[in-house]
């Protein structure tokens, strides 16, 4: 990571004011940011990502106190969650305020908002003064970037400025909670655990398999590396990998922690860390690494779906999903 100075922050803020795109680090993944109130700049995000215009973006703001400037009708549950988890990997879906252009919400009357927990993201939001719409800084459908180099590899010259904030701490995207209905609902599991949300709200939360709105993160094949991802039970990972090798594939393996050190005849073997936080932090980097090593098959297993394990399992399932949707 290069040292980022106040001059870089000012320059990035100037790029946003001029209608340009800035890749910025957050605690989850890198975002591809634009001035949330500049419809033309927001439209450019969709072009650069190759993302259909109907898929809504997240507006990033500097603090919970700014929430009322961007949305209408903030229910008590939203205030409670914002107070507990912001800055942090939680996105709240609320009623759209007049300030948010339709381009950012894909035509929806709701808007997703979050306060990122990264010093550079917060410094940029302060210097810029407005809201920053930012999807993950990858091409539509591919693996989210967790380093500035990943962003450059994904987007190259299409982005006007890259703020290098080192490796993202959390490694998977924010948890998205819809607070527009009678009871809050998780739309996408992510960096804040469902159990932690439930502890604050005082009631259980449903994790729907599909939601009523079009959530690109919920397409079957999303967060996907080039290699085909095959999911099997932990105790079958080694055998499955060796079968694929036997069939002539270049095989990458996510070796479950319980089998650490076991010999595996495969092209590349990455041991899954015992800690879920470490597993999440390294997940996308590992998928990218196996792609870079030329693997055409990745054999992995799902973690227990508790805590961050829920988000990891969700992303691995998406990565393994059918590739037929856009
Ligand atoms: O951690 C994150 O959330 C990262 C960082 C950069 O903040 N951002 C991110 O953005 O993952 P993106 O665009 O890749 O995913 C945003 C998700 C999409 O699945 C989108 O459909 C959903 O948020 N979303 C946005 N606005 C929504 C709305 N009004 N209703 C329902 N879902 C919404
Ligand atoms: Mg994304």
CSV table of C-alpha atoms and ligand atoms in Angstrom, one decimal:
chain,number,residue,atom,x,y,z
A,1,UNK,CA,0.0,0.0,0.0
A,2,UNK,CA,1.3,3.4,-0.9
A,3,UNK,CA,1.1,6.1,1.7
A,4,UNK,CA,-2.1,8.1,1.2
A,5,UNK,CA,-1.8,11.8,2.0
A,6,UNK,CA,-4.3,14.6,2.5
A,7,UNK,CA,-3.4,15.7,-1.0
A,8,UNK,CA,-4.6,12.4,-2.4
A,9,UNK,CA,-7.9,12.7,-0.5
A,10,UNK,CA,-8.4,16.3,-1.8
A,11,UNK,CA,-7.6,15.1,-5.3
A,12,UNK,CA,-10.1,12.2,-5.0
A,13,UNK,CA,-12.7,14.6,-3.7
A,14,UNK,CA,-12.1,16.9,-6.7
A,15,UNK,CA,-12.5,14.0,-9.1
A,16,UNK,CA,-15.9,13.2,-7.5
A,17,UNK,CA,-16.9,16.9,-7.8
A,18,UNK,CA,-15.9,16.9,-11.5
A,19,UNK,CA,-18.2,13.9,-12.1
A,20,UNK,CA,-15.4,11.3,-12.2
A,21,UNK,CA,-15.1,7.8,-10.6
A,22,UNK,CA,-12.9,7.0,-7.6
A,23,UNK,CA,-12.2,3.5,-6.4
A,24,UNK,CA,-12.1,3.7,-2.6
A,25,UNK,CA,-11.2,1.2,0.1
A,26,UNK,CA,-13.9,0.2,2.7
A,27,UNK,CA,-13.6,-2.3,5.5
A,28,UNK,CA,-15.6,-4.9,3.3
A,29,UNK,CA,-14.4,-4.6,-0.3
A,30,UNK,CA,-13.2,-1.8,-2.6
A,31,UNK,CA,-16.0,0.4,-4.0
A,32,UNK,CA,-16.3,2.2,-7.4
A,33,UNK,CA,-17.5,5.6,-6.2
A,34,UNK,CA,-19.3,8.5,-7.8
A,35,UNK,CA,-21.1,11.6,-6.5
A,36,UNK,CA,-24.4,10.2,-5.5
A,37,UNK,CA,-26.3,13.3,-6.7
A,38,UNK,CA,-24.7,13.4,-10.1
A,39,UNK,CA,-26.9,11.2,-12.4
A,40,UNK,CA,-24.4,11.2,-15.2
A,41,UNK,CA,-21.5,10.1,-13.0
A,42,UNK,CA,-23.8,7.4,-11.5
A,43,UNK,CA,-24.6,6.2,-15.0
A,44,UNK,CA,-21.0,5.9,-15.7
A,45,UNK,CA,-20.6,3.4,-12.9
A,46,UNK,CA,-23.1,1.1,-14.6
A,47,UNK,CA,-21.2,1.4,-17.9
A,48,UNK,CA,-17.8,0.7,-16.4
A,49,UNK,CA,-19.1,-2.3,-14.4
A,50,UNK,CA,-21.2,-3.7,-17.2
A,51,UNK,CA,-24.0,-3.8,-14.7
A,52,UNK,CA,-27.7,-3.6,-15.8
A,53,UNK,CA,-29.1,-0.1,-15.0
A,54,UNK,CA,-32.0,-1.6,-13.1
A,55,UNK,CA,-29.7,-2.9,-10.3
A,56,UNK,CA,-29.6,-0.4,-7.3
A,57,UNK,CA,-26.4,1.0,-5.7
A,58,UNK,CA,-25.5,1.7,-2.1
A,59,UNK,CA,-25.1,5.4,-1.0
A,60,UNK,CA,-22.2,5.8,1.4
A,61,UNK,CA,-22.4,8.6,3.9
A,62,UNK,CA,-20.0,10.0,6.6
A,63,UNK,CA,-22.2,9.3,9.7
A,64,UNK,CA,-25.6,8.2,11.0
A,65,UNK,CA,-26.5,11.9,11.7
A,66,UNK,CA,-26.7,12.4,7.9
A,67,UNK,CA,-29.3,9.6,7.4
A,68,UNK,CA,-32.3,11.9,7.4
A,69,UNK,CA,-30.8,14.0,4.6
A,70,UNK,CA,-30.9,11.0,2.3
A,71,UNK,CA,-34.0,9.0,3.2
A,72,UNK,CA,-37.6,9.4,4.4
A,73,UNK,CA,-39.3,7.8,7.4
A,74,UNK,CA,-36.5,6.3,9.5
A,75,UNK,CA,-38.1,3.6,11.6
A,76,UNK,CA,-36.9,2.9,15.2
A,77,UNK,CA,-35.3,-0.4,14.2
A,78,UNK,CA,-33.1,1.5,11.6
A,79,UNK,CA,-32.0,4.0,14.2
A,80,UNK,CA,-31.1,1.3,16.6
A,81,UNK,CA,-29.1,-0.7,14.0
A,82,UNK,CA,-27.3,2.4,12.7
A,83,UNK,CA,-26.4,3.4,16.2
A,84,UNK,CA,-25.0,0.0,17.0
A,85,UNK,CA,-23.3,-1.0,13.7
A,86,UNK,CA,-22.2,2.3,12.0
A,87,UNK,CA,-19.5,2.9,10.9
A,88,UNK,CA,-19.5,-0.8,9.9
A,89,UNK,CA,-20.4,-3.5,7.3
A,90,UNK,CA,-24.2,-3.0,7.6
A,91,UNK,CA,-26.4,-1.5,4.8
A,92,UNK,CA,-29.9,-0.3,5.5
A,93,UNK,CA,-32.6,-0.2,2.8
A,94,UNK,CA,-35.0,2.7,3.5
A,95,UNK,CA,-37.4,5.0,1.6
A,96,UNK,CA,-35.6,7.1,-1.0
A,97,UNK,CA,-35.2,10.8,-0.2
A,98,UNK,CA,-35.6,13.4,-3.0
A,99,UNK,CA,-31.9,13.9,-3.1
A,100,UNK,CA,-31.2,10.4,-4.4
A,101,UNK,CA,-31.4,10.2,-8.2
A,102,UNK,CA,-33.4,7.4,-9.8
A,103,UNK,CA,-30.2,6.3,-11.6
A,104,UNK,CA,-28.7,5.2,-8.2
A,105,UNK,CA,-31.8,3.2,-7.1
A,106,UNK,CA,-32.5,1.4,-10.4
A,107,UNK,CA,-35.9,3.1,-10.4
A,108,UNK,CA,-36.9,1.9,-6.9
A,109,UNK,CA,-38.5,4.1,-4.3
A,110,UNK,CA,-36.1,2.7,-1.7
A,111,UNK,CA,-32.4,3.4,-1.3
A,112,UNK,CA,-29.6,1.4,0.4
A,113,UNK,CA,-27.3,3.5,2.7
A,114,UNK,CA,-24.3,2.7,4.8
A,115,UNK,CA,-21.4,4.3,6.8
A,116,UNK,CA,-18.2,2.5,5.9
A,117,UNK,CA,-15.6,1.8,8.6
A,118,UNK,CA,-12.4,2.7,6.9
A,119,UNK,CA,-10.4,5.8,7.7
A,120,UNK,CA,-9.7,6.7,4.0
A,121,UNK,CA,-13.4,6.2,3.0
A,122,UNK,CA,-14.5,8.4,5.9
A,123,UNK,CA,-11.8,11.0,5.1
A,124,UNK,CA,-12.9,11.1,1.5
A,125,UNK,CA,-16.6,11.4,2.5
A,126,UNK,CA,-15.7,14.3,4.9
A,127,UNK,CA,-13.6,16.1,2.3
A,128,UNK,CA,-16.2,15.6,-0.5
A,129,UNK,CA,-19.1,16.6,1.8
A,130,UNK,CA,-21.8,14.6,-0.1
A,131,UNK,CA,-22.8,11.0,-0.5
A,132,UNK,CA,-20.8,8.5,-2.6
A,133,UNK,CA,-22.7,5.8,-4.5
A,134,UNK,CA,-20.4,2.8,-4.8
A,135,UNK,CA,-20.9,-0.8,-5.8
A,136,UNK,CA,-18.1,-3.2,-5.4
A,137,UNK,CA,-15.3,-2.2,-7.9
A,138,UNK,CA,-15.4,-5.3,-10.1
A,139,UNK,CA,-17.0,-6.2,-13.4
A,140,UNK,CA,-20.6,-7.3,-13.0
A,141,UNK,CA,-20.7,-10.9,-11.8
A,142,UNK,CA,-17.1,-11.3,-10.9
A,143,UNK,CA,-15.2,-11.5,-7.6
A,144,UNK,CA,-15.1,-8.3,-5.5
A,145,UNK,CA,-11.7,-6.6,-5.1
A,146,UNK,CA,-10.1,-6.5,-1.7
A,147,UNK,CA,-6.9,-4.7,-2.7
A,148,UNK,CA,-6.1,-1.7,-4.9
A,149,UNK,CA,-4.2,-4.0,-7.3
A,150,UNK,CA,-7.4,-6.1,-7.7
A,151,UNK,CA,-9.2,-2.9,-8.6
A,152,UNK,CA,-6.6,-2.0,-11.2
A,153,UNK,CA,-6.8,-5.6,-12.6
A,154,UNK,CA,-10.6,-5.4,-12.8
A,155,UNK,CA,-11.1,-1.9,-14.1
A,156,UNK,CA,-7.8,-0.6,-15.4
A,157,UNK,CA,-8.1,2.9,-16.9
A,158,UNK,CA,-11.9,3.0,-16.6
A,159,UNK,CA,-11.5,4.5,-13.1
A,160,UNK,CA,-10.2,8.0,-12.7
A,161,UNK,CA,-8.5,7.7,-9.3
A,162,UNK,CA,-7.7,4.7,-7.1
A,163,UNK,CA,-7.3,5.4,-3.3
A,164,UNK,CA,-5.0,2.6,-2.0
A,165,UNK,CA,-6.1,1.7,1.5
A,166,UNK,CA,-4.4,-1.7,1.7
A,167,UNK,CA,-6.2,-5.0,2.1
A,168,UNK,CA,-9.8,-4.9,3.3
A,169,UNK,CA,-10.3,-6.1,6.8
A,170,UNK,CA,-13.6,-7.8,6.5
A,171,UNK,CA,-13.3,-9.2,3.0
A,172,UNK,CA,-17.0,-9.9,2.2
A,173,UNK,CA,-19.6,-7.2,1.5
A,174,UNK,CA,-21.9,-5.6,4.0
A,175,UNK,CA,-25.0,-7.3,5.4
A,176,UNK,CA,-28.1,-5.7,3.7
A,177,UNK,CA,-31.1,-5.2,6.0
A,178,UNK,CA,-34.4,-4.0,4.6
A,179,UNK,CA,-36.1,-1.8,7.2
A,180,UNK,CA,-39.0,-0.6,5.1
A,181,UNK,CA,-41.4,-3.3,6.0
A,182,UNK,CA,-43.1,-4.3,9.3
A,183,UNK,CA,-40.2,-6.4,10.4
A,184,UNK,CA,-36.6,-6.0,9.3
A,185,UNK,CA,-35.3,-8.6,6.8
A,186,UNK,CA,-31.9,-9.6,5.7
A,187,UNK,CA,-31.5,-9.3,1.9
A,188,UNK,CA,-27.9,-10.3,1.7
A,189,UNK,CA,-25.8,-11.8,4.5
A,190,UNK,CA,-22.4,-10.0,5.0
A,191,UNK,CA,-19.9,-8.6,7.4
A,192,UNK,CA,-22.3,-8.1,10.3
A,193,UNK,CA,-23.5,-11.4,11.7
A,194,UNK,CA,-27.2,-12.2,11.7
A,195,UNK,CA,-26.8,-13.2,15.4
A,196,UNK,CA,-25.4,-9.7,16.3
A,197,UNK,CA,-28.3,-8.0,14.5
A,198,UNK,CA,-30.8,-10.2,16.3
A,199,UNK,CA,-29.2,-9.5,19.7
A,200,UNK,CA,-29.7,-5.7,19.1
A,201,UNK,CA,-33.2,-6.0,17.6
A,202,UNK,CA,-34.4,-8.6,20.2
A,203,UNK,CA,-36.0,-10.9,17.7
A,204,UNK,CA,-35.0,-13.5,15.1
A,205,UNK,CA,-34.4,-12.4,11.5
A,206,UNK,CA,-35.3,-14.2,8.3
A,207,UNK,CA,-32.7,-14.8,5.6
A,208,UNK,CA,-34.8,-15.1,2.5
A,209,UNK,CA,-33.3,-17.2,-0.3
A,210,UNK,CA,-34.7,-14.7,-2.8
A,211,UNK,CA,-36.1,-11.2,-2.3
A,212,UNK,CA,-38.8,-9.3,-4.1
A,213,UNK,CA,-36.4,-6.8,-5.6
A,214,UNK,CA,-33.6,-7.5,-8.0
A,215,UNK,CA,-30.5,-7.8,-6.0
A,216,UNK,CA,-27.6,-8.6,-8.2
A,217,UNK,CA,-25.8,-10.2,-5.3
A,218,UNK,CA,-28.6,-12.7,-5.4
A,219,UNK,CA,-28.1,-13.9,-9.0
A,220,UNK,CA,-27.1,-17.6,-8.9
A,221,UNK,CA,-23.8,-16.9,-10.5
A,222,UNK,CA,-22.2,-13.9,-8.8
A,223,UNK,CA,-19.0,-13.3,-7.0
A,224,UNK,CA,-17.7,-15.9,-9.4
A,225,UNK,CA,-14.1,-16.7,-10.4
A,226,UNK,CA,-13.3,-18.0,-14.0
A,227,UNK,CA,-12.8,-21.5,-12.7
A,228,UNK,CA,-15.8,-23.7,-12.0
A,229,UNK,CA,-16.4,-24.0,-8.3
A,230,UNK,CA,-17.5,-27.4,-7.0
A,231,UNK,CA,-18.9,-27.7,-3.5
A,232,UNK,CA,-18.7,-30.9,-1.5
A,233,UNK,CA,-18.7,-32.1,2.1
A,234,UNK,CA,-15.5,-31.3,3.9
A,235,UNK,CA,-14.5,-35.0,4.2
A,236,UNK,CA,-14.9,-35.4,0.4
A,237,UNK,CA,-12.8,-32.4,-0.7
A,238,UNK,CA,-9.5,-34.3,-1.2
A,239,UNK,CA,-11.2,-37.2,-3.1
A,240,UNK,CA,-13.2,-34.9,-5.3
A,241,UNK,CA,-10.1,-32.8,-6.1
A,242,UNK,CA,-8.1,-35.9,-7.1
A,243,UNK,CA,-10.9,-37.2,-9.3
A,244,UNK,CA,-10.9,-33.9,-11.1
A,245,UNK,CA,-7.1,-34.1,-11.5
A,246,UNK,CA,-7.6,-37.6,-12.9
A,247,UNK,CA,-10.0,-36.1,-15.5
A,248,UNK,CA,-7.2,-33.7,-16.6
A,249,UNK,CA,-8.3,-30.6,-14.9
A,250,UNK,CA,-6.1,-28.0,-13.3
A,251,UNK,CA,-7.5,-28.1,-9.8
A,252,UNK,CA,-7.4,-25.6,-7.0
A,253,UNK,CA,-8.4,-26.8,-3.5
A,254,UNK,CA,-9.8,-25.0,-0.5
A,255,UNK,CA,-8.6,-27.5,2.0
A,256,UNK,CA,-10.8,-27.5,5.2
A,257,UNK,CA,-8.9,-26.7,8.4
A,258,UNK,CA,-9.6,-30.2,9.7
A,259,UNK,CA,-7.4,-31.7,7.0
A,260,UNK,CA,-4.6,-29.1,7.2
A,261,UNK,CA,-1.3,-30.7,6.2
A,262,UNK,CA,-2.9,-33.7,4.4
A,263,UNK,CA,-1.2,-34.4,1.1
A,264,UNK,CA,-3.4,-33.5,-1.9
A,265,UNK,CA,-2.5,-34.2,-5.5
A,266,UNK,CA,-3.7,-30.9,-7.0
A,267,UNK,CA,-2.3,-27.9,-8.8
A,268,UNK,CA,-2.8,-25.5,-5.9
A,269,UNK,CA,-3.9,-26.1,-2.3
A,270,UNK,CA,-5.0,-23.3,0.0
A,271,UNK,CA,-5.7,-24.2,3.6
A,272,UNK,CA,-8.9,-22.7,5.0
A,273,UNK,CA,-8.2,-20.8,8.2
A,274,UNK,CA,-9.9,-21.9,11.4
A,275,UNK,CA,-11.1,-18.4,12.2
A,276,UNK,CA,-14.2,-17.4,10.2
A,277,UNK,CA,-12.9,-13.8,10.2
A,278,UNK,CA,-9.7,-14.9,8.5
A,279,UNK,CA,-11.6,-17.1,6.1
A,280,UNK,CA,-13.9,-14.2,5.1
A,281,UNK,CA,-10.9,-11.8,4.8
A,282,UNK,CA,-9.0,-14.1,2.4
A,283,UNK,CA,-12.0,-15.6,0.5
A,284,UNK,CA,-11.9,-13.4,-2.6
A,285,UNK,CA,-8.2,-13.1,-2.7
A,286,UNK,CA,-8.0,-16.9,-2.7
A,287,UNK,CA,-10.5,-17.2,-5.5
A,288,UNK,CA,-8.5,-14.7,-7.5
A,289,UNK,CA,-5.2,-16.5,-6.7
A,290,UNK,CA,-6.6,-19.8,-8.0
A,291,UNK,CA,-7.8,-18.1,-11.2
A,292,UNK,CA,-4.3,-16.5,-11.6
A,293,UNK,CA,-2.7,-19.9,-11.2
A,294,UNK,CA,-4.8,-21.1,-14.1
A,295,UNK,CA,-7.0,-23.5,-12.2
A,296,UNK,CA,-10.2,-24.4,-14.2
A,297,UNK,CA,-11.8,-26.2,-11.3
A,298,UNK,CA,-11.9,-25.2,-7.6
A,299,UNK,CA,-13.0,-27.7,-5.0
A,300,UNK,CA,-14.3,-26.3,-1.7
A,301,UNK,CA,-16.7,-27.0,1.1
A,302,UNK,CA,-19.1,-24.7,3.0
A,303,UNK,CA,-18.4,-23.6,6.5
A,304,UNK,CA,-21.0,-23.9,9.3
A,305,UNK,CA,-23.5,-21.1,8.6
A,306,UNK,CA,-23.1,-19.2,11.8
A,307,UNK,CA,-21.6,-15.8,12.3
A,308,UNK,CA,-19.6,-14.8,9.3
A,309,UNK,CA,-20.0,-18.4,8.0
A,310,UNK,CA,-23.4,-17.4,6.7
A,311,UNK,CA,-21.9,-14.8,4.3
A,312,UNK,CA,-19.0,-17.1,3.3
A,313,UNK,CA,-21.4,-19.9,2.5
A,314,UNK,CA,-23.7,-17.5,0.5
A,315,UNK,CA,-20.7,-16.3,-1.6
A,316,UNK,CA,-19.4,-19.8,-2.2
A,317,UNK,CA,-22.8,-21.0,-3.3
A,318,UNK,CA,-23.1,-18.0,-5.7
A,319,UNK,CA,-19.7,-18.6,-7.0
A,320,UNK,CA,-20.7,-22.2,-7.7
A,321,UNK,CA,-24.1,-21.2,-9.2
A,322,UNK,CA,-25.1,-21.7,-12.8
A,323,UNK,CA,-23.4,-19.3,-15.2
A,324,UNK,CA,-26.4,-18.7,-17.5
A,325,UNK,CA,-27.8,-15.5,-15.9
A,326,UNK,CA,-26.5,-12.0,-16.7
B,1,LIG,O1,-19.8,-3.9,1.4
B,1,LIG,C1,-20.5,-3.4,0.5
B,1,LIG,O2,-21.8,-3.4,0.6
B,1,LIG,C2,-19.8,-2.9,-0.8
B,1,LIG,C3,-18.9,-1.7,-0.4
B,1,LIG,C4,-18.3,-1.1,-1.5
B,1,LIG,O3,-19.7,-0.8,0.3
B,1,LIG,N1,-20.7,-2.6,-1.8
B,1,LIG,C5,-21.4,-3.5,-2.5
B,1,LIG,O4,-22.2,-2.9,-3.5
B,1,LIG,O5,-21.4,-4.7,-2.3
B,1,LIG,P1,-22.8,-3.8,-4.7
B,1,LIG,O6,-23.4,-2.8,-5.6
B,1,LIG,O7,-21.9,-4.7,-5.2
B,1,LIG,O8,-24.0,-4.5,-3.9
B,1,LIG,C6,-25.0,-3.7,-3.4
B,1,LIG,C7,-26.2,-4.6,-3.1
B,1,LIG,C8,-26.8,-5.1,-4.5
B,1,LIG,O9,-27.1,-6.5,-4.3
B,1,LIG,C9,-28.1,-4.3,-4.6
B,1,LIG,O10,-29.1,-4.9,-5.3
B,1,LIG,C10,-28.5,-4.0,-3.2
B,1,LIG,O11,-27.3,-3.8,-2.6
B,1,LIG,N2,-29.4,-2.9,-3.1
B,1,LIG,C11,-29.0,-1.6,-3.3
B,1,LIG,N3,-30.1,-0.8,-3.2
B,1,LIG,C12,-31.1,-1.6,-2.9
B,1,LIG,C13,-32.5,-1.4,-2.6
B,1,LIG,N4,-33.0,-0.2,-2.7
B,1,LIG,N5,-33.3,-2.4,-2.3
B,1,LIG,C14,-32.7,-3.7,-2.2
B,1,LIG,N6,-31.4,-3.9,-2.5
B,1,LIG,C15,-30.6,-2.9,-2.8
B,2,LIG,MG1,-20.9,-6.3,-6.0
